Structures are given as C-alpha cells and as structure tokens.
PDB file of C-alpha atoms in Angstrom:
ATOM      1  CA  PRO A1469     -41.809 -14.062 -69.841  1.00 52.00           C
ATOM      2  CA  ASP A1470     -45.194 -13.779 -68.370  1.00 56.00           C
ATOM      3  CA  GLY A1471     -44.659 -10.371 -66.801  1.00 55.00           C
ATOM      4  CA  SER A1472     -44.003 -11.589 -63.292  1.00 55.00           C
ATOM      5  CA  SER A1473     -40.559 -11.108 -62.067  1.00 56.00           C
ATOM      6  CA  SER A1474     -38.738 -14.104 -60.710  1.00 60.00           C
ATOM      7  CA  LEU A1475     -36.357 -11.847 -58.867  1.00 64.00           C
ATOM      8  CA  LYS A1476     -37.203 -11.346 -55.233  1.00 69.00           C
ATOM      9  CA  HIS A1477     -36.565  -7.990 -53.744  1.00 68.00           C
ATOM     10  CA  PRO A1478     -34.507  -8.117 -50.599  1.00 72.00           C
ATOM     11  CA  SER A1479     -36.278  -7.102 -47.427  1.00 73.00           C
ATOM     12  CA  PRO A1480     -35.309  -3.678 -46.178  1.00 71.00           C
ATOM     13  CA  PRO A1481     -32.579  -3.644 -43.504  1.00 67.00           C
ATOM     14  CA  PRO A1482     -33.701  -3.179 -39.919  1.00 63.00           C
ATOM     15  CA  PRO A1483     -33.488   0.325 -38.485  1.00 62.00           C
ATOM     16  CA  ARG A1484     -29.967   1.345 -37.494  1.00 61.00           C
ATOM     17  CA  ASP A1485     -30.721   1.567 -33.750  1.00 58.00           C
ATOM     18  CA  ALA A1486     -32.393  -1.834 -33.617  1.00 56.00           C
ATOM     19  CA  GLN A1487     -29.188  -3.679 -34.476  1.00 59.00           C
ATOM     20  CA  PRO A1488     -26.113  -2.430 -32.537  1.00 61.00           C
ATOM     21  CA  SER A1489     -22.885  -2.455 -34.449  1.00 66.00           C
ATOM     22  CA  ALA A1490     -19.956  -4.622 -33.451  1.00 63.00           C
ATOM     23  CA  ARG A1491     -18.127  -1.507 -32.327  1.00 69.00           C
ATOM     24  CA  ARG A1492     -20.959  -0.528 -29.984  1.00 68.00           C
ATOM     25  CA  LEU A1493     -21.045  -4.048 -28.576  1.00 69.00           C
ATOM     26  CA  GLY A1494     -17.292  -3.915 -28.007  1.00 76.00           C
ATOM     27  CA  ILE A1495     -17.533  -0.586 -26.210  1.00 80.00           C
ATOM     28  CA  ARG A1496     -20.389  -1.847 -24.049  1.00 78.00           C
ATOM     29  CA  ALA A1497     -18.448  -4.985 -23.145  1.00 79.00           C
ATOM     30  CA  ALA A1498     -15.379  -2.902 -22.298  1.00 80.00           C
ATOM     31  CA  MET A1499     -17.431  -0.539 -20.132  1.00 80.00           C
ATOM     32  CA  LYS A1500     -18.979  -3.472 -18.289  1.00 83.00           C
ATOM     33  CA  SER A1501     -15.523  -4.961 -17.712  1.00 83.00           C
ATOM     34  CA  VAL A1502     -14.222  -1.663 -16.359  1.00 81.00           C
ATOM     35  CA  ALA A1503     -17.243  -1.300 -14.078  1.00 82.00           C
ATOM     36  CA  VAL A1504     -16.822  -4.831 -12.739  1.00 84.00           C
ATOM     37  CA  ALA A1505     -13.085  -4.298 -12.185  1.00 82.00           C
ATOM     38  CA  PHE A1506     -13.714  -0.970 -10.442  1.00 82.00           C
ATOM     39  CA  PHE A1507     -16.304  -2.555  -8.162  1.00 80.00           C
ATOM     40  CA  ALA A1508     -13.896  -5.397  -7.344  1.00 78.00           C
ATOM     41  CA  VAL A1509     -11.086  -2.975  -6.463  1.00 79.00           C
ATOM     42  CA  VAL A1510     -13.327  -0.806  -4.290  1.00 75.00           C
ATOM     43  CA  SER A1511     -14.725  -3.869  -2.518  1.00 74.00           C
ATOM     44  CA  SER A1512     -11.237  -5.240  -1.963  1.00 72.00           C
ATOM     45  CA  LEU A1513      -9.976  -1.950  -0.529  1.00 67.00           C
ATOM     46  CA  ALA A1514     -12.962  -1.641   1.774  1.00 66.00           C
ATOM     47  CA  THR A1515     -12.510  -5.203   2.998  1.00 67.00           C
ATOM     48  CA  SER A1516      -8.750  -4.836   3.482  1.00 64.00           C
ATOM     49  CA  GLY A1517      -9.302  -1.631   5.451  1.00 62.00           C
ATOM     50  CA  ILE A1518     -11.678  -3.453   7.759  1.00 65.00           C
ATOM     51  CA  ASP A1519      -9.241  -6.364   8.098  1.00 70.00           C
ATOM     52  CA  ALA A1520      -6.368  -3.990   8.892  1.00 71.00           C
ATOM     53  CA  ALA A1521      -8.431  -2.235  11.551  1.00 71.00           C
ATOM     54  CA  MET A1522      -9.310  -5.576  13.125  1.00 72.00           C
ATOM     55  CA  LEU A1523      -5.653  -6.647  13.146  1.00 71.00           C
ATOM     56  CA  ARG A1524      -4.570  -3.400  14.778  1.00 71.00           C
ATOM     57  CA  LYS A1525      -7.289  -3.787  17.386  1.00 72.00           C
ATOM     58  CA  GLN A1526      -6.199  -7.351  18.189  1.00 69.00           C
ATOM     59  CA  ALA A1527      -2.476  -6.543  18.135  1.00 67.00           C
ATOM     60  CA  ARG A1528      -2.544  -3.831  20.781  1.00 70.00           C
ATOM     61  CA  GLN A1529       0.221  -4.488  23.226  1.00 69.00           C
ATOM     62  CA  GLU A1530       2.466  -2.590  25.520  1.00 71.00           C
ATOM     63  CA  PRO A1531       5.872  -1.560  24.195  1.00 65.00           C
ATOM     64  CA  ASP A1532       8.787  -3.762  25.160  1.00 65.00           C
ATOM     65  CA  THR A1533      10.633  -1.955  27.953  1.00 65.00           C
ATOM     66  CA  ALA A1534      12.661  -4.949  29.136  1.00 68.00           C
ATOM     67  CA  CYS A1535      15.861  -3.570  27.635  1.00 69.00           C
ATOM     68  CA  GLY A1536      15.615  -0.112  29.152  1.00 60.00           C
ATOM     69  CA  LYS A1537      17.736  -0.988  32.197  1.00 71.00           C
ATOM     70  CA  GLY A1538      20.481  -2.734  30.190  1.00 81.00           C
ATOM     71  CA  PHE A1539      22.201   0.442  29.042  1.00 84.00           C
ATOM     72  CA  ASP A1540      22.047   1.994  32.513  1.00 85.00           C
ATOM     73  CA  ASN A1541      23.928  -1.030  33.904  1.00 86.00           C
ATOM     74  CA  LEU A1542      26.920  -0.476  31.584  1.00 88.00           C
ATOM     75  CA  VAL A1543      30.044   1.096  33.035  1.00 92.00           C
ATOM     76  CA  LYS A1544      30.444   4.854  32.562  1.00 93.00           C
ATOM     77  CA  GLY A1545      33.199   4.451  29.941  1.00 94.00           C
ATOM     78  CA  SER A1546      30.993   2.270  27.708  1.00 93.00           C
ATOM     79  CA  GLN A1547      28.105   4.725  27.999  1.00 91.00           C
ATOM     80  CA  ASP A1548      30.394   7.627  27.072  1.00 94.00           C
ATOM     81  CA  TYR A1549      31.782   5.686  24.106  1.00 94.00           C
ATOM     82  CA  TYR A1550      28.264   5.004  22.841  1.00 92.00           C
ATOM     83  CA  ARG A1551      27.196   8.646  23.205  1.00 91.00           C
ATOM     84  CA  THR A1552      30.246   9.855  21.250  1.00 92.00           C
ATOM     85  CA  ALA A1553      29.727   7.230  18.530  1.00 91.00           C
ATOM     86  CA  ALA A1554      26.020   8.037  18.221  1.00 88.00           C
ATOM     87  CA  VAL A1555      26.767  11.710  17.581  1.00 87.00           C
ATOM     88  CA  GLU A1556      29.608  11.007  15.148  1.00 89.00           C
ATOM     89  CA  LEU A1557      27.736   8.339  13.162  1.00 88.00           C
ATOM     90  CA  PHE A1558      24.734  10.530  12.384  1.00 85.00           C
ATOM     91  CA  THR A1559      26.341  13.509  10.660  1.00 86.00           C
ATOM     92  CA  HIS A1560      24.473  13.375   7.333  1.00 86.00           C
ATOM     93  CA  PRO A1561      22.147  16.408   7.054  1.00 86.00           C
ATOM     94  CA  SER A1562      19.116  14.179   6.530  1.00 86.00           C
ATOM     95  CA  HIS A1563      19.900  11.998   9.544  1.00 84.00           C
ATOM     96  CA  THR A1564      21.206  14.333  12.247  1.00 82.00           C
ATOM     97  CA  MET A1565      18.257  13.625  14.553  1.00 84.00           C
ATOM     98  CA  ASP A1566      18.066   9.856  13.972  1.00 85.00           C
ATOM     99  CA  ASN A1567      20.284   9.170  16.967  1.00 82.00           C
ATOM    100  CA  ALA A1568      17.749  10.946  19.194  1.00 86.00           C
ATOM    101  CA  THR A1569      14.748   9.393  17.437  1.00 87.00           C
ATOM    102  CA  PHE A1570      15.984   5.841  17.933  1.00 86.00           C
ATOM    103  CA  GLU A1571      17.973   6.451  21.127  1.00 87.00           C
ATOM    104  CA  ALA A1572      16.226   3.809  23.260  1.00 85.00           C
ATOM    105  CA  GLU A1573      16.533   1.141  20.541  1.00 86.00           C
ATOM    106  CA  PHE A1574      20.212   1.910  19.887  1.00 88.00           C
ATOM    107  CA  GLU A1575      21.025   1.898  23.595  1.00 88.00           C
ATOM    108  CA  CYS A1576      19.306  -1.472  23.966  1.00 87.00           C
ATOM    109  CA  TRP A1577      21.207  -2.853  20.965  1.00 87.00           C
ATOM    110  CA  PHE A1578      24.534  -1.489  22.270  1.00 88.00           C
ATOM    111  CA  ALA A1579      23.930  -2.946  25.745  1.00 87.00           C
ATOM    112  CA  SER A1580      23.146  -6.375  24.322  1.00 84.00           C
ATOM    113  CA  MET A1581      26.451  -6.594  22.403  1.00 81.00           C
TER     114      MET A1581
END
C-alpha cells in the first residue's frame, strides 16, 4: 500500500434539529389534522346557527286557533267526560300537570274525534 487509504470516511450526519424524525412528522401531521377538523366543526356550527336563525325568522306564523271553538261546541256531558278522563289519565307524579300544559291541544283532539 502506498499510504493512502482507499476507505472513504462517511460524512458526518446532519444536526439533529435539521432533520425531523418520523415521530415528529407524525405528530405534526396529526396536529394539523386536528386543527383542520376543529376549524371545520366550528365553521359548520356557526353556519348552521345562522341557517337556523334564518329559518326561524322565515317560519314565524300565528298559532293555529281554528280548533279552539270545537270543544266549546260539544254537549256538556262530553265536556265533563273529557275533564274527568284528563285528570284520571295524568296521575303519574312526573306528569300531573301535563293535562293543563296541553289542555288546548287535547281538547281540540277530543272534539275532532
């Protein structure tokens, strides 16, 4: 041998911060995905809230009172029967006031039978 080495020394590795590891890249990708998903959800909620407000604004209408006179036109015996049934049907402790809450609707339903 002539004194020169035929072996080449490998070049030193780049600094650790210059080349992100696969794990760091995975975490960054996951964080970006979460940020994009979060932005999409927030945007969707904001848009749906605006849409709901617009629908409520367009859907304003007077309550239907056409049935209100139907129950009053029933004979006294039918009205008494309904009143007794309404009290007896709603005896569960969680529903004792439901007959009063929905009185107009139930009277309308009873009159239409």
